[in-house]
PDB file of C-alpha atoms in Angstrom:
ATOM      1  CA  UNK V  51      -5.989 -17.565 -15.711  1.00 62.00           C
ATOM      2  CA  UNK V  52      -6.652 -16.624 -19.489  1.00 80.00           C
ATOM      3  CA  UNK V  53      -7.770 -12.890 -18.706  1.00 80.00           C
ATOM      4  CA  UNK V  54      -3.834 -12.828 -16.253  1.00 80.00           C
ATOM      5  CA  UNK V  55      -1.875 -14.420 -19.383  1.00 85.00           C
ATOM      6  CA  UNK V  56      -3.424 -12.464 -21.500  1.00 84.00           C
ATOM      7  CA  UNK V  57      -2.340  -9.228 -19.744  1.00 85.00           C
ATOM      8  CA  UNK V  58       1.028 -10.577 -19.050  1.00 86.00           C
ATOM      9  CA  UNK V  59       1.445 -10.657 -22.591  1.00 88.00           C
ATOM     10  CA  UNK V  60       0.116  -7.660 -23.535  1.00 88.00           C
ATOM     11  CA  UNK V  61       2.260  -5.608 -21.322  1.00 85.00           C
ATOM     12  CA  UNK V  62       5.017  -7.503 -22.163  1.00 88.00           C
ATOM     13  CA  UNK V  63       4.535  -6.745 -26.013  1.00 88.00           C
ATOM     14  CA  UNK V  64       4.229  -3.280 -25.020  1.00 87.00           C
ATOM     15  CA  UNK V  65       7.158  -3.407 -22.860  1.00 86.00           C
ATOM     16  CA  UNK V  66       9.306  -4.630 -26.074  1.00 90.00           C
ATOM     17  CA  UNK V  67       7.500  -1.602 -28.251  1.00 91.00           C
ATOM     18  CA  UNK V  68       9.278   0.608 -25.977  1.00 90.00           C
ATOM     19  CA  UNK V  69       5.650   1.912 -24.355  1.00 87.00           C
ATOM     20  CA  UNK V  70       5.608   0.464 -20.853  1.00 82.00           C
ATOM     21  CA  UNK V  71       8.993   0.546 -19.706  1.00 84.00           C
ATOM     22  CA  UNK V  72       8.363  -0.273 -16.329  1.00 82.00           C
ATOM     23  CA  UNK V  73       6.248  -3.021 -17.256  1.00 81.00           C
ATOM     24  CA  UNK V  74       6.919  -6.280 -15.161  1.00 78.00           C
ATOM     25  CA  UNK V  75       9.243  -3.989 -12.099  1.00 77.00           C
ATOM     26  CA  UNK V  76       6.070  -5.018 -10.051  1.00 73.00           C
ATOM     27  CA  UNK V  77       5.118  -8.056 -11.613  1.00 75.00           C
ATOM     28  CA  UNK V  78       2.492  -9.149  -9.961  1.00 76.00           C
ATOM     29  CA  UNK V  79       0.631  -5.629  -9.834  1.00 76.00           C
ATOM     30  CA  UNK V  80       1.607  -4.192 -13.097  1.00 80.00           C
ATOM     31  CA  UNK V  81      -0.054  -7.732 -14.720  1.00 83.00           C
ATOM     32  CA  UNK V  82      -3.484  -7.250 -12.005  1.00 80.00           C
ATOM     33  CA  UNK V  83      -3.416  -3.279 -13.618  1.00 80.00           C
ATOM     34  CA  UNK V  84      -3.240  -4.833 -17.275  1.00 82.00           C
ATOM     35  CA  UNK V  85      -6.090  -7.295 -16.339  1.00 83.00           C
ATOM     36  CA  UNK V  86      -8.291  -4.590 -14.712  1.00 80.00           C
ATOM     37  CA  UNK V  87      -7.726  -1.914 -17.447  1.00 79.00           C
ATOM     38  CA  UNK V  88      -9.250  -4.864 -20.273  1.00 79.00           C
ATOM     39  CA  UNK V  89     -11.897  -6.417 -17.779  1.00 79.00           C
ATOM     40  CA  UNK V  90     -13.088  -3.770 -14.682  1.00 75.00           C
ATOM     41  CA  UNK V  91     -15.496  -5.735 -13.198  1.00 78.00           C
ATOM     42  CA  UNK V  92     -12.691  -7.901 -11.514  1.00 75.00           C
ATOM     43  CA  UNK V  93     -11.646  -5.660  -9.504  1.00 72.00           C
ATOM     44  CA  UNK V  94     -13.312  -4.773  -5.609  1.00 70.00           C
ATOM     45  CA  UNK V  95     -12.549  -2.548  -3.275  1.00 67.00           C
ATOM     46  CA  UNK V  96     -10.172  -3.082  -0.164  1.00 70.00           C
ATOM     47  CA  UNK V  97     -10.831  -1.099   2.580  1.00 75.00           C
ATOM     48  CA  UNK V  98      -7.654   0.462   3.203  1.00 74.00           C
ATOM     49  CA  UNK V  99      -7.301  -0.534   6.922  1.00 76.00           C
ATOM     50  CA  UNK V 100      -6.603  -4.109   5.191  1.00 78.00           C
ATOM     51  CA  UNK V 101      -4.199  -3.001   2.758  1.00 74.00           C
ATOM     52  CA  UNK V 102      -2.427   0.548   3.569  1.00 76.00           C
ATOM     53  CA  UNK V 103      -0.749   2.591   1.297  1.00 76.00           C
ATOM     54  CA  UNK V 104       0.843   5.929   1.608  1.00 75.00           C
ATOM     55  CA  UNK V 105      -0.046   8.096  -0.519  1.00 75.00           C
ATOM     56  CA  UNK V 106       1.337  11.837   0.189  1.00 71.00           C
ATOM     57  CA  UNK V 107       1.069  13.534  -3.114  1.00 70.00           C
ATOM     58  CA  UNK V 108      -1.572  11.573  -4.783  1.00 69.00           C
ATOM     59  CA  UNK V 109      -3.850  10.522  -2.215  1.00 73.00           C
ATOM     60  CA  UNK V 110      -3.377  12.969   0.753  1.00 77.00           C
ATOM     61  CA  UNK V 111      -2.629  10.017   3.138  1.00 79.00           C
ATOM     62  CA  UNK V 112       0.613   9.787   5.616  1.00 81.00           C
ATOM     63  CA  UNK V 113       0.952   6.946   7.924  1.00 82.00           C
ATOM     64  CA  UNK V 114       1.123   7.961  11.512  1.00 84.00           C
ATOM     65  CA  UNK V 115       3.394   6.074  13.937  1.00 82.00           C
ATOM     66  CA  UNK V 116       2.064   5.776  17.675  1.00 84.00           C
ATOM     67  CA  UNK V 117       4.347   3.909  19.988  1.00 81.00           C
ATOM     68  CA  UNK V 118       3.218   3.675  23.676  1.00 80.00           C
ATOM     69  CA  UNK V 119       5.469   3.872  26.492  1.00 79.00           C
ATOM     70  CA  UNK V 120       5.626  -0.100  26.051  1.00 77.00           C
ATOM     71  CA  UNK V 121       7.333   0.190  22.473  1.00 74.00           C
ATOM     72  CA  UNK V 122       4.175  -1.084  21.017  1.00 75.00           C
ATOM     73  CA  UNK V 123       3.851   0.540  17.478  1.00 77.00           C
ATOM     74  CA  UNK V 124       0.629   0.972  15.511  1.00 82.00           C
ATOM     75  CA  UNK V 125       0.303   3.090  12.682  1.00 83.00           C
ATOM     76  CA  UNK V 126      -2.830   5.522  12.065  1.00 86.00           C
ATOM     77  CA  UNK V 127      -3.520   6.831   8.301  1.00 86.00           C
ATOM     78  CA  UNK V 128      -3.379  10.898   8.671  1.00 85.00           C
ATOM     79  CA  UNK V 129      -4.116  13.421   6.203  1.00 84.00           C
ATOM     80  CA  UNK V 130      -3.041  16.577   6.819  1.00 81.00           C
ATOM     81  CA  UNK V 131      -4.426  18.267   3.746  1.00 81.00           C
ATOM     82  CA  UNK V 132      -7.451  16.196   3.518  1.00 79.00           C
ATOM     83  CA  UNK V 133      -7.690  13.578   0.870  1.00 77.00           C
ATOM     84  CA  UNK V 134      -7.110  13.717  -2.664  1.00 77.00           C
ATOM     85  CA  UNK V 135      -8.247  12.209  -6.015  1.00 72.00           C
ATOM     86  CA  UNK V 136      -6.303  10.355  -8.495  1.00 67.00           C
ATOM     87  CA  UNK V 137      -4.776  13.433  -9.793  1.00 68.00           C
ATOM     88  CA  UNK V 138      -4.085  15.318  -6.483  1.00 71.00           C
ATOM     89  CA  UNK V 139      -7.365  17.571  -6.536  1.00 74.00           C
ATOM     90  CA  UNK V 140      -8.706  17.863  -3.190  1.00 76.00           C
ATOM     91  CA  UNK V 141     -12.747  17.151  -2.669  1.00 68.00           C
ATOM     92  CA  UNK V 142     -12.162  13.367  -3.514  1.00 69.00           C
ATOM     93  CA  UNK V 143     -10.752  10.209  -2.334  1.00 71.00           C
ATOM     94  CA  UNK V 144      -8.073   8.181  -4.558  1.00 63.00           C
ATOM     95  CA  UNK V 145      -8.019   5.114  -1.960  1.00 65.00           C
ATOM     96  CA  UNK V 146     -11.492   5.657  -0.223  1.00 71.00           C
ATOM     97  CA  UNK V 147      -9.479   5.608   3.118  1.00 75.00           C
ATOM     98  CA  UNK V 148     -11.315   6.976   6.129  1.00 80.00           C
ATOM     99  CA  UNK V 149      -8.431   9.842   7.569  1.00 83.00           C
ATOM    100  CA  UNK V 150      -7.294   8.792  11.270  1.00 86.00           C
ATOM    101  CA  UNK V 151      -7.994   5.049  10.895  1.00 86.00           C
ATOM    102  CA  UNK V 152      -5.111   2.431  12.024  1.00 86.00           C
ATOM    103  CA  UNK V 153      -3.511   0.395   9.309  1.00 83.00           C
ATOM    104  CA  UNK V 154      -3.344  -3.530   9.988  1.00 80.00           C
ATOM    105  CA  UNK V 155      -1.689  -4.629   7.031  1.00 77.00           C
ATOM    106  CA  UNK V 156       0.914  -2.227   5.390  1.00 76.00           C
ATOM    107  CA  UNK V 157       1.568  -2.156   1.956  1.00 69.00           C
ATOM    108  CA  UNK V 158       5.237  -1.515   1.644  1.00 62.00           C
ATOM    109  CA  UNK V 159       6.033  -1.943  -2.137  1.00 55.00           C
ATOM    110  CA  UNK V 160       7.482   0.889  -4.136  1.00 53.00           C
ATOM    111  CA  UNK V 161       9.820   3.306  -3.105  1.00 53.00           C
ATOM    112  CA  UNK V 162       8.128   5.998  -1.548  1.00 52.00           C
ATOM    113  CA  UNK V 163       7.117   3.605   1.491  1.00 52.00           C
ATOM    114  CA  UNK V 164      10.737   2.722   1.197  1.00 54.00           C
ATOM    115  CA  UNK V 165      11.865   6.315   1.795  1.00 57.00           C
ATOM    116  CA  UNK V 166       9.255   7.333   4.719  1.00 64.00           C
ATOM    117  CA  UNK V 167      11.344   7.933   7.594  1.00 67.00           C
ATOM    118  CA  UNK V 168       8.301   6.320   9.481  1.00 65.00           C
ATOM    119  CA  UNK V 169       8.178   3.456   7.783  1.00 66.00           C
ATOM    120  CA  UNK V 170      11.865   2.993   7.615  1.00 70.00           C
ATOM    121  CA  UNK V 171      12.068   3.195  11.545  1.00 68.00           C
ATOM    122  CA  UNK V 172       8.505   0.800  11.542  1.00 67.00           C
ATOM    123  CA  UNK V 173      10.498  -1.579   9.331  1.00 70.00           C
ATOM    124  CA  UNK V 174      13.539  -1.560  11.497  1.00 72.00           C
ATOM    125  CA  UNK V 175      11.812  -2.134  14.582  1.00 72.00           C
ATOM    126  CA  UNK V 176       9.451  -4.633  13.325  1.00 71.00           C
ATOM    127  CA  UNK V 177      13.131  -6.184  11.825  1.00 72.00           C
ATOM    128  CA  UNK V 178      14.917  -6.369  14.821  1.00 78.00           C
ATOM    129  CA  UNK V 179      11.800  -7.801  16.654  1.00 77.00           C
ATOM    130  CA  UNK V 180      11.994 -11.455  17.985  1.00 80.00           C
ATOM    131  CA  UNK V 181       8.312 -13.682  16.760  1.00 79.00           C
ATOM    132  CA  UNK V 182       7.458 -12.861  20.629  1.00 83.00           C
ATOM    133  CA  UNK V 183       7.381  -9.725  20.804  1.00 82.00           C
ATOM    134  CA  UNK V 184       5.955  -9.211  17.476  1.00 77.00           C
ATOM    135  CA  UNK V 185       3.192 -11.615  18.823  1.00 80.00           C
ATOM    136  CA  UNK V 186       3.254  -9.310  22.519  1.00 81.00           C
ATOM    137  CA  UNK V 187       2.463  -6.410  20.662  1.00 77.00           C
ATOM    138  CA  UNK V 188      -0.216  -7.493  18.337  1.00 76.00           C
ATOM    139  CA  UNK V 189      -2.118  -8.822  21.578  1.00 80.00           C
ATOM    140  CA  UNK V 190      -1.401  -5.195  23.468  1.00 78.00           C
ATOM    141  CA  UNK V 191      -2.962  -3.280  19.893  1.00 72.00           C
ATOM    142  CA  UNK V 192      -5.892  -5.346  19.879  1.00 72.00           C
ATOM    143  CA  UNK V 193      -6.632  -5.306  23.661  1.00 65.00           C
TER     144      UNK V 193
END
């Protein structure tokens, strides 16, 4: 809790210096970035299947939308370029995300997985989905 209010307030104070803007737009992530900037060792890695993020310019990684003749949608990371590093260079990989594997749990926050046309249609769908068939199509993806 200390090492969380600490970065809270640092970004904050930075925030009111004018140098991080954007501080607090995401408030629970930019205050997590704070924390693991001072103190590395809390953060672990998250395979990517568990928490999927596009990542087209940074990362190399597109989600892939597969619908079967059903309307059952599942969504397969693809990297058309092959993955990237941190700052776009090709060889390594920003999110450690194995190319071709299926997202279960999307990430959706920012505004580029906003502005997929992909994802907007996946939202949509998912949206205008009653609890039934959300729950008819998770048992069809995992059978």
């Amino acid at each position: 809790v200390d090492t969380l209010a600490r970065a809270a307030a640092e970004g904050a104070r930075l925030r009111l210096r004018g140098e991080m803007t954007n501080f607090c737009r995401l408030p629970e992530q930019d205050v997590l970035n704070m924390a693991t900037i001072h103190n590395a060792s809390i953060w672990h890695h998250l395979d990517c299947a568990w928490n999927y993020m596009q990542t087209p310019d940074v990362g190399g990684h597109t989600p892939r939308l597969d619908v079967t003749a059903e309307g059952v949608v599942s969504v397969y990371d693809h990297c058309p370029e092959g993955p990237k590093g941190p700052h776009g260079e090709a060889g390594s990989d920003f999110l450690k995300c194995e190319c071709g594997a299926r997202a279960r749990i999307i990430h959706f926050a920012g505004d580029r997985a906003r502005s997929s046309e992909g994802m907007q249609i996946f939202t949509e769908e998912l949206l205008e989905s009653s609890g039934e068939e959300i729950r008819r199509q998770a048992d069809a993806r995992n059978a």
